[in-house]
Amino acid sequence: MAGDEIAWLRARRAEMTGTDREPEWRRDLVDAILRRCTGDDVPGGVSRADLDEAADHAGWLLAHDCGQWSFSLVGRAHEVRWEAFGDPADRDVAITMLSEADDLRSENAWFSAADHAALGELLLSRHADRGVPYDLDLAIDRLRAALDGCDDDERAALYLRYRLGTALALRAGRRSTAGTDRRDAANLLARALPHLPEGDPATQETALTLGRLLQGMEVDDGGAGDRDETVEWTRRVLGEHGLAILRAYSAEPVVWTVPEDPLHPSGESQ
């Protein structure tokens, strides 16, 4: 149990302080506190005092060793405290520290897809509050890195396609990036939509966003030949199930993407 481990580690403070083993002891205590505070069932709720203690220990480690692990641990402590209590200052520190941890990694050093995704989510949250375009750009970069690094974890890949596609759709309003972002976002969301849970609000949101993107792609493409190519691409990627979802939820008049009897470029039904 994390609680028993935390109590045991705290009891060893006197014997560890000032010794060569103090850094390891502090890391173990921070890890144990964060595991308990992020568990599925936290007795009595998340403790602010516990997270303050974790942040203090992580700060001590960073002051004594400005390495990747120390930056990451500080970032993680503030990220968990932000999620629990919503102080924007914690979010700012988490973004700064996790970004520094990533900048310090060598070619094969540790910084997992989950870490990239966490940083992307923090940046998206700050962009939603402050509207700074640079935060959105950085979030998209981190989410791309997370998607590239999730290997064979299809569940993680589905979530990341949805989040990255949504972020790119948000950025598509910029004139300089509109066409590329719109196509990339449509590709990601079209691949994600058929696999999202029925009844999930994300499914309806994705269908609405995809409908707008497809309309924008039609305007971008212009000629009838390009328009037909977009139609066939939509049918192929979404499949019949995805097209049905798009028909049910999209508010955009994308009639051409939801024919009664969807045909695929190969001429074969799925």
mmCIF file of C-alpha atoms in Angstrom:
data_model
loop_
_atom_site.group_PDB
_atom_site.id
_atom_site.type_symbol
_atom_site.label_atom_id
_atom_site.label_comp_id
_atom_site.label_asym_id
_atom_site.label_seq_id
_atom_site.Cartn_x
_atom_site.Cartn_y
_atom_site.Cartn_z
ATOM 1 C CA MET A 1 0.000 0.000 0.000
ATOM 2 C CA ALA A 2 1.269 3.469 -0.909
ATOM 3 C CA GLY A 3 0.154 4.833 2.455
ATOM 4 C CA ASP A 4 2.236 2.305 4.379
ATOM 5 C CA GLU A 5 5.229 3.031 2.141
ATOM 6 C CA ILE A 6 4.855 6.779 2.684
ATOM 7 C CA ALA A 7 4.682 6.376 6.465
ATOM 8 C CA TRP A 8 7.745 4.121 6.410
ATOM 9 C CA LEU A 9 9.724 6.571 4.281
ATOM 10 C CA ARG A 10 8.748 9.540 6.415
ATOM 11 C CA ALA A 11 9.898 7.696 9.515
ATOM 12 C CA ARG A 12 13.389 7.395 7.984
ATOM 13 C CA ARG A 13 13.938 11.147 7.569
ATOM 14 C CA ALA A 14 16.375 11.500 10.475
ATOM 15 C CA GLU A 15 18.623 8.642 9.377
ATOM 16 C CA MET A 16 18.663 9.757 5.720
ATOM 17 C CA THR A 17 19.140 13.515 6.069
ATOM 18 C CA GLY A 18 22.663 14.582 5.225
ATOM 19 C CA THR A 19 23.738 11.171 3.905
ATOM 20 C CA ASP A 20 24.573 9.982 0.396
ATOM 21 C CA ARG A 21 21.258 8.161 0.346
ATOM 22 C CA GLU A 22 19.146 11.281 0.911
ATOM 23 C CA PRO A 23 18.461 11.982 -2.812
ATOM 24 C CA GLU A 24 17.243 8.435 -3.398
ATOM 25 C CA TRP A 25 15.089 8.594 -0.258
ATOM 26 C CA ARG A 26 13.491 11.857 -1.407
ATOM 27 C CA ARG A 27 12.816 10.460 -4.904
ATOM 28 C CA ASP A 28 11.179 7.372 -3.428
ATOM 29 C CA LEU A 29 8.993 9.503 -1.162
ATOM 30 C CA VAL A 30 7.884 11.783 -4.008
ATOM 31 C CA ASP A 31 7.065 8.769 -6.185
ATOM 32 C CA ALA A 32 5.057 7.149 -3.382
ATOM 33 C CA ILE A 33 3.071 10.327 -2.679
ATOM 34 C CA LEU A 34 2.272 10.869 -6.360
ATOM 35 C CA ARG A 35 1.178 7.241 -6.773
ATOM 36 C CA ARG A 36 -1.232 7.603 -3.870
ATOM 37 C CA CYS A 37 -2.573 10.963 -5.091
ATOM 38 C CA THR A 38 -3.206 9.668 -8.608
ATOM 39 C CA GLY A 39 -4.687 6.319 -7.634
ATOM 40 C CA ASP A 40 -8.201 5.353 -8.652
ATOM 41 C CA ASP A 41 -9.400 5.325 -5.062
ATOM 42 C CA VAL A 42 -7.821 7.965 -2.823
ATOM 43 C CA PRO A 43 -9.162 7.580 0.752
ATOM 44 C CA GLY A 44 -10.420 10.951 1.956
ATOM 45 C CA GLY A 45 -9.502 12.658 -1.301
ATOM 46 C CA VAL A 46 -6.205 14.106 -2.469
ATOM 47 C CA SER A 47 -4.235 15.796 0.301
ATOM 48 C CA ARG A 48 -2.863 19.285 -0.411
ATOM 49 C CA ALA A 49 -0.298 18.759 2.346
ATOM 50 C CA ASP A 50 0.941 15.570 0.662
ATOM 51 C CA LEU A 51 1.352 17.316 -2.687
ATOM 52 C CA ASP A 52 3.063 20.294 -1.078
ATOM 53 C CA GLU A 53 5.492 17.873 0.533
ATOM 54 C CA ALA A 54 6.114 16.112 -2.787
ATOM 55 C CA ALA A 55 6.776 19.450 -4.525
ATOM 56 C CA ASP A 56 9.209 20.478 -1.765
ATOM 57 C CA HIS A 57 11.188 17.226 -2.015
ATOM 58 C CA ALA A 58 11.252 17.439 -5.826
ATOM 59 C CA GLY A 59 12.474 21.038 -5.583
ATOM 60 C CA TRP A 60 15.280 19.952 -3.273
ATOM 61 C CA LEU A 61 16.345 17.305 -5.771
ATOM 62 C CA LEU A 62 16.379 19.840 -8.616
ATOM 63 C CA ALA A 63 18.492 22.245 -6.550
ATOM 64 C CA HIS A 64 21.056 19.496 -5.993
ATOM 65 C CA ASP A 65 20.982 17.874 -9.451
ATOM 66 C CA CYS A 66 19.747 19.775 -12.515
ATOM 67 C CA GLY A 67 19.225 16.601 -14.523
ATOM 68 C CA GLN A 68 16.374 15.319 -16.640
ATOM 69 C CA TRP A 69 14.861 13.194 -13.896
ATOM 70 C CA SER A 70 14.820 16.104 -11.418
ATOM 71 C CA PHE A 71 13.111 18.480 -13.858
ATOM 72 C CA SER A 72 10.595 15.772 -14.706
ATOM 73 C CA LEU A 73 9.836 15.014 -11.072
ATOM 74 C CA VAL A 74 9.220 18.684 -10.255
ATOM 75 C CA GLY A 75 7.003 18.950 -13.317
ATOM 76 C CA ARG A 76 5.055 15.855 -12.376
ATOM 77 C CA ALA A 77 4.489 17.048 -8.782
ATOM 78 C CA HIS A 78 3.124 20.383 -9.972
ATOM 79 C CA GLU A 79 1.067 18.709 -12.699
ATOM 80 C CA VAL A 80 -0.693 16.499 -10.156
ATOM 81 C CA ARG A 81 -1.250 19.483 -7.845
ATOM 82 C CA TRP A 82 -2.690 21.478 -10.775
ATOM 83 C CA GLU A 83 -5.073 18.651 -11.648
ATOM 84 C CA ALA A 84 -6.178 18.365 -8.031
ATOM 85 C CA PHE A 85 -6.566 22.041 -7.113
ATOM 86 C CA GLY A 86 -6.510 24.040 -10.358
ATOM 87 C CA ASP A 87 -3.910 26.687 -9.531
ATOM 88 C CA PRO A 88 -2.623 28.069 -12.879
ATOM 89 C CA ALA A 89 0.769 28.702 -11.280
ATOM 90 C CA ASP A 90 1.201 24.943 -10.843
ATOM 91 C CA ARG A 91 0.332 24.417 -14.493
ATOM 92 C CA ASP A 92 2.939 26.990 -15.551
ATOM 93 C CA VAL A 93 5.637 25.335 -13.455
ATOM 94 C CA ALA A 94 4.687 21.895 -14.757
ATOM 95 C CA ILE A 95 4.930 23.068 -18.381
ATOM 96 C CA THR A 96 8.308 24.727 -17.793
ATOM 97 C CA MET A 97 9.799 21.784 -15.931
ATOM 98 C CA LEU A 98 8.516 19.057 -18.245
ATOM 99 C CA SER A 99 9.656 21.040 -21.293
ATOM 100 C CA GLU A 100 13.115 21.371 -19.760
ATOM 101 C CA ALA A 101 13.188 17.642 -19.026
ATOM 102 C CA ASP A 102 12.415 16.883 -22.661
ATOM 103 C CA ASP A 103 15.015 19.391 -23.890
ATOM 104 C CA LEU A 104 17.681 17.678 -21.779
ATOM 105 C CA ARG A 105 17.089 14.171 -23.051
ATOM 106 C CA SER A 106 19.622 12.524 -25.301
ATOM 107 C CA GLU A 107 18.701 10.539 -28.401
ATOM 108 C CA ASN A 108 17.701 7.399 -26.496
ATOM 109 C CA ALA A 109 16.913 8.904 -23.107
ATOM 110 C CA TRP A 110 13.650 8.444 -21.303
ATOM 111 C CA PHE A 111 10.700 10.664 -22.201
ATOM 112 C CA SER A 112 7.718 8.501 -22.951
ATOM 113 C CA ALA A 113 4.685 8.983 -25.145
ATOM 114 C CA ALA A 114 2.674 9.465 -21.963
ATOM 115 C CA ASP A 115 4.981 12.305 -20.900
ATOM 116 C CA HIS A 116 4.626 14.023 -24.279
ATOM 117 C CA ALA A 117 0.856 13.609 -24.060
ATOM 118 C CA ALA A 118 0.717 15.025 -20.527
ATOM 119 C CA LEU A 119 2.698 18.065 -21.604
ATOM 120 C CA GLY A 120 0.448 18.493 -24.633
ATOM 121 C CA GLU A 121 -2.655 18.431 -22.421
ATOM 122 C CA LEU A 122 -1.185 21.061 -20.086
ATOM 123 C CA LEU A 123 -0.417 23.324 -23.027
ATOM 124 C CA LEU A 124 -3.911 22.867 -24.492
ATOM 125 C CA SER A 125 -5.412 23.749 -21.130
ATOM 126 C CA ARG A 126 -3.348 26.936 -20.897
ATOM 127 C CA HIS A 127 -4.184 27.854 -24.486
ATOM 128 C CA ALA A 128 -7.890 27.472 -23.689
ATOM 129 C CA ASP A 129 -7.489 29.926 -20.809
ATOM 130 C CA ARG A 130 -5.134 32.476 -22.388
ATOM 131 C CA GLY A 131 -5.453 32.037 -26.132
ATOM 132 C CA VAL A 132 -1.715 32.276 -26.791
ATOM 133 C CA PRO A 133 -1.056 30.727 -30.250
ATOM 134 C CA TYR A 134 2.411 29.505 -29.249
ATOM 135 C CA ASP A 135 0.932 27.226 -26.578
ATOM 136 C CA LEU A 136 -1.255 25.590 -29.214
ATOM 137 C CA ASP A 137 1.716 25.133 -31.548
ATOM 138 C CA LEU A 138 3.745 23.496 -28.786
ATOM 139 C CA ALA A 139 0.808 21.296 -27.767
ATOM 140 C CA ILE A 140 0.465 20.028 -31.329
ATOM 141 C CA ASP A 141 4.186 19.243 -31.483
ATOM 142 C CA ARG A 142 3.983 17.290 -28.214
ATOM 143 C CA LEU A 143 0.883 15.379 -29.254
ATOM 144 C CA ARG A 144 2.546 14.429 -32.547
ATOM 145 C CA ALA A 145 5.537 13.124 -30.592
ATOM 146 C CA ALA A 146 3.227 11.162 -28.319
ATOM 147 C CA LEU A 147 1.397 9.609 -31.269
ATOM 148 C CA ASP A 148 4.684 8.705 -32.940
ATOM 149 C CA GLY A 149 5.885 7.047 -29.744
ATOM 150 C CA CYS A 150 2.857 5.036 -28.660
ATOM 151 C CA ASP A 151 4.041 1.996 -30.653
ATOM 152 C CA ASP A 152 1.433 -0.774 -30.710
ATOM 153 C CA ASP A 153 -0.860 0.681 -28.048
ATOM 154 C CA GLU A 154 -3.937 1.157 -30.240
ATOM 155 C CA ARG A 155 -6.059 2.493 -27.394
ATOM 156 C CA ALA A 156 -3.528 5.249 -26.739
ATOM 157 C CA ALA A 157 -3.212 5.904 -30.470
ATOM 158 C CA LEU A 158 -6.996 6.342 -30.779
ATOM 159 C CA TYR A 159 -7.056 8.901 -27.984
ATOM 160 C CA LEU A 160 -4.070 10.774 -29.394
ATOM 161 C CA ARG A 161 -5.548 10.901 -32.909
ATOM 162 C CA TYR A 162 -8.670 12.434 -31.401
ATOM 163 C CA ARG A 163 -6.752 14.989 -29.311
ATOM 164 C CA LEU A 164 -4.263 15.910 -32.046
ATOM 165 C CA GLY A 165 -7.022 16.151 -34.641
ATOM 166 C CA THR A 166 -9.030 18.435 -32.370
ATOM 167 C CA ALA A 167 -5.984 20.646 -31.749
ATOM 168 C CA LEU A 168 -5.188 20.897 -35.462
ATOM 169 C CA ALA A 169 -8.817 21.750 -36.220
ATOM 170 C CA LEU A 170 -8.587 24.531 -33.668
ATOM 171 C CA ARG A 171 -5.471 25.901 -35.339
ATOM 172 C CA ALA A 172 -6.942 25.606 -38.841
ATOM 173 C CA GLY A 173 -8.428 29.077 -38.493
ATOM 174 C CA ARG A 174 -5.025 30.587 -39.152
ATOM 175 C CA ARG A 175 -4.642 31.626 -42.755
ATOM 176 C CA SER A 176 -1.007 30.475 -42.977
ATOM 177 C CA THR A 177 -1.714 26.910 -41.847
ATOM 178 C CA ALA A 178 -5.394 26.442 -42.693
ATOM 179 C CA GLY A 179 -5.176 24.015 -45.625
ATOM 180 C CA THR A 180 -2.541 21.673 -44.185
ATOM 181 C CA ASP A 181 -3.997 21.670 -40.676
ATOM 182 C CA ARG A 182 -7.517 21.085 -42.012
ATOM 183 C CA ARG A 183 -6.446 18.049 -44.026
ATOM 184 C CA ASP A 184 -4.317 16.608 -41.221
ATOM 185 C CA ALA A 185 -7.100 17.139 -38.691
ATOM 186 C CA ALA A 186 -9.704 15.547 -40.975
ATOM 187 C CA ASN A 187 -7.463 12.539 -41.529
ATOM 188 C CA LEU A 188 -6.930 12.000 -37.805
ATOM 189 C CA LEU A 189 -10.545 12.537 -36.776
ATOM 190 C CA ALA A 190 -11.906 10.406 -39.614
ATOM 191 C CA ARG A 191 -9.703 7.549 -38.439
ATOM 192 C CA ALA A 192 -10.784 8.039 -34.830
ATOM 193 C CA LEU A 193 -14.532 8.611 -35.262
ATOM 194 C CA PRO A 194 -15.658 5.036 -36.094
ATOM 195 C CA HIS A 195 -13.912 3.741 -32.953
ATOM 196 C CA LEU A 196 -15.189 6.244 -30.394
ATOM 197 C CA PRO A 197 -17.771 4.939 -27.903
ATOM 198 C CA GLU A 198 -21.396 5.454 -28.873
ATOM 199 C CA GLY A 199 -23.049 8.005 -26.634
ATOM 200 C CA ASP A 200 -19.722 9.556 -25.602
ATOM 201 C CA PRO A 201 -19.807 13.382 -25.905
ATOM 202 C CA ALA A 202 -16.449 13.139 -27.699
ATOM 203 C CA THR A 203 -18.151 11.228 -30.507
ATOM 204 C CA GLN A 204 -20.636 13.997 -31.205
ATOM 205 C CA GLU A 205 -17.948 16.670 -30.881
ATOM 206 C CA THR A 206 -15.715 14.800 -33.315
ATOM 207 C CA ALA A 207 -18.503 14.393 -35.857
ATOM 208 C CA LEU A 208 -19.339 18.098 -35.661
ATOM 209 C CA THR A 209 -15.701 19.075 -36.088
ATOM 210 C CA LEU A 210 -15.149 16.623 -38.926
ATOM 211 C CA GLY A 211 -18.198 17.914 -40.762
ATOM 212 C CA ARG A 212 -16.831 21.450 -40.655
ATOM 213 C CA LEU A 213 -13.406 20.261 -41.760
ATOM 214 C CA LEU A 214 -14.795 18.378 -44.742
ATOM 215 C CA GLN A 215 -16.732 21.424 -45.844
ATOM 216 C CA GLY A 216 -13.547 23.451 -45.576
ATOM 217 C CA MET A 217 -11.628 20.873 -47.578
ATOM 218 C CA GLU A 218 -14.228 21.079 -50.323
ATOM 219 C CA VAL A 219 -13.745 24.855 -50.493
ATOM 220 C CA ASP A 220 -9.943 24.454 -50.473
ATOM 221 C CA ASP A 221 -9.980 21.930 -53.293
ATOM 222 C CA GLY A 222 -12.231 23.857 -55.628
ATOM 223 C CA GLY A 223 -12.549 21.803 -58.847
ATOM 224 C CA ALA A 224 -14.942 18.911 -59.308
ATOM 225 C CA GLY A 225 -12.100 16.407 -59.656
ATOM 226 C CA ASP A 226 -10.631 17.349 -56.287
ATOM 227 C CA ARG A 227 -14.077 17.363 -54.755
ATOM 228 C CA ASP A 228 -14.730 13.826 -55.970
ATOM 229 C CA GLU A 229 -11.397 12.751 -54.529
ATOM 230 C CA THR A 230 -12.388 14.170 -51.142
ATOM 231 C CA VAL A 231 -15.701 12.321 -51.304
ATOM 232 C CA GLU A 232 -14.032 8.996 -52.039
ATOM 233 C CA TRP A 233 -11.410 9.567 -49.365
ATOM 234 C CA THR A 234 -14.134 10.261 -46.810
ATOM 235 C CA ARG A 235 -16.041 7.101 -47.707
ATOM 236 C CA ARG A 236 -12.919 4.978 -47.609
ATOM 237 C CA VAL A 237 -11.554 6.214 -44.294
ATOM 238 C CA LEU A 238 -14.816 6.439 -42.357
ATOM 239 C CA GLY A 239 -16.494 3.291 -43.663
ATOM 240 C CA GLU A 240 -20.222 2.721 -43.294
ATOM 241 C CA HIS A 241 -20.248 2.882 -39.503
ATOM 242 C CA GLY A 242 -18.311 6.157 -39.443
ATOM 243 C CA LEU A 243 -20.541 7.629 -42.138
ATOM 244 C CA ALA A 244 -23.622 6.738 -40.098
ATOM 245 C CA ILE A 245 -22.180 8.540 -37.087
ATOM 246 C CA LEU A 246 -21.381 11.559 -39.222
ATOM 247 C CA ARG A 247 -24.946 11.539 -40.584
ATOM 248 C CA ALA A 248 -26.386 11.357 -37.073
ATOM 249 C CA TYR A 249 -24.332 14.079 -35.407
ATOM 250 C CA SER A 250 -22.844 16.505 -37.917
ATOM 251 C CA ALA A 251 -24.646 19.847 -38.090
ATOM 252 C CA GLU A 252 -22.947 20.709 -41.369
ATOM 253 C CA PRO A 253 -24.727 20.001 -44.700
ATOM 254 C CA VAL A 254 -22.265 17.297 -45.749
ATOM 255 C CA VAL A 255 -24.817 15.307 -47.728
ATOM 256 C CA TRP A 256 -22.230 14.151 -50.222
ATOM 257 C CA THR A 257 -20.253 12.376 -47.519
ATOM 258 C CA VAL A 258 -23.172 10.232 -46.347
ATOM 259 C CA PRO A 259 -24.771 8.531 -49.364
ATOM 260 C CA GLU A 260 -27.459 5.955 -48.734
ATOM 261 C CA ASP A 261 -25.263 3.154 -50.134
ATOM 262 C CA PRO A 262 -21.603 4.113 -49.515
ATOM 263 C CA LEU A 263 -19.254 2.876 -52.240
ATOM 264 C CA HIS A 264 -15.554 2.404 -51.829
ATOM 265 C CA PRO A 265 -12.907 3.172 -54.453
ATOM 266 C CA SER A 266 -12.230 -0.514 -54.915
ATOM 267 C CA GLY A 267 -15.872 -1.137 -55.692
ATOM 268 C CA GLU A 268 -16.048 -3.649 -52.819
ATOM 269 C CA SER A 269 -18.300 -3.309 -49.816
ATOM 270 C CA GLN A 270 -16.839 -3.602 -46.346
#
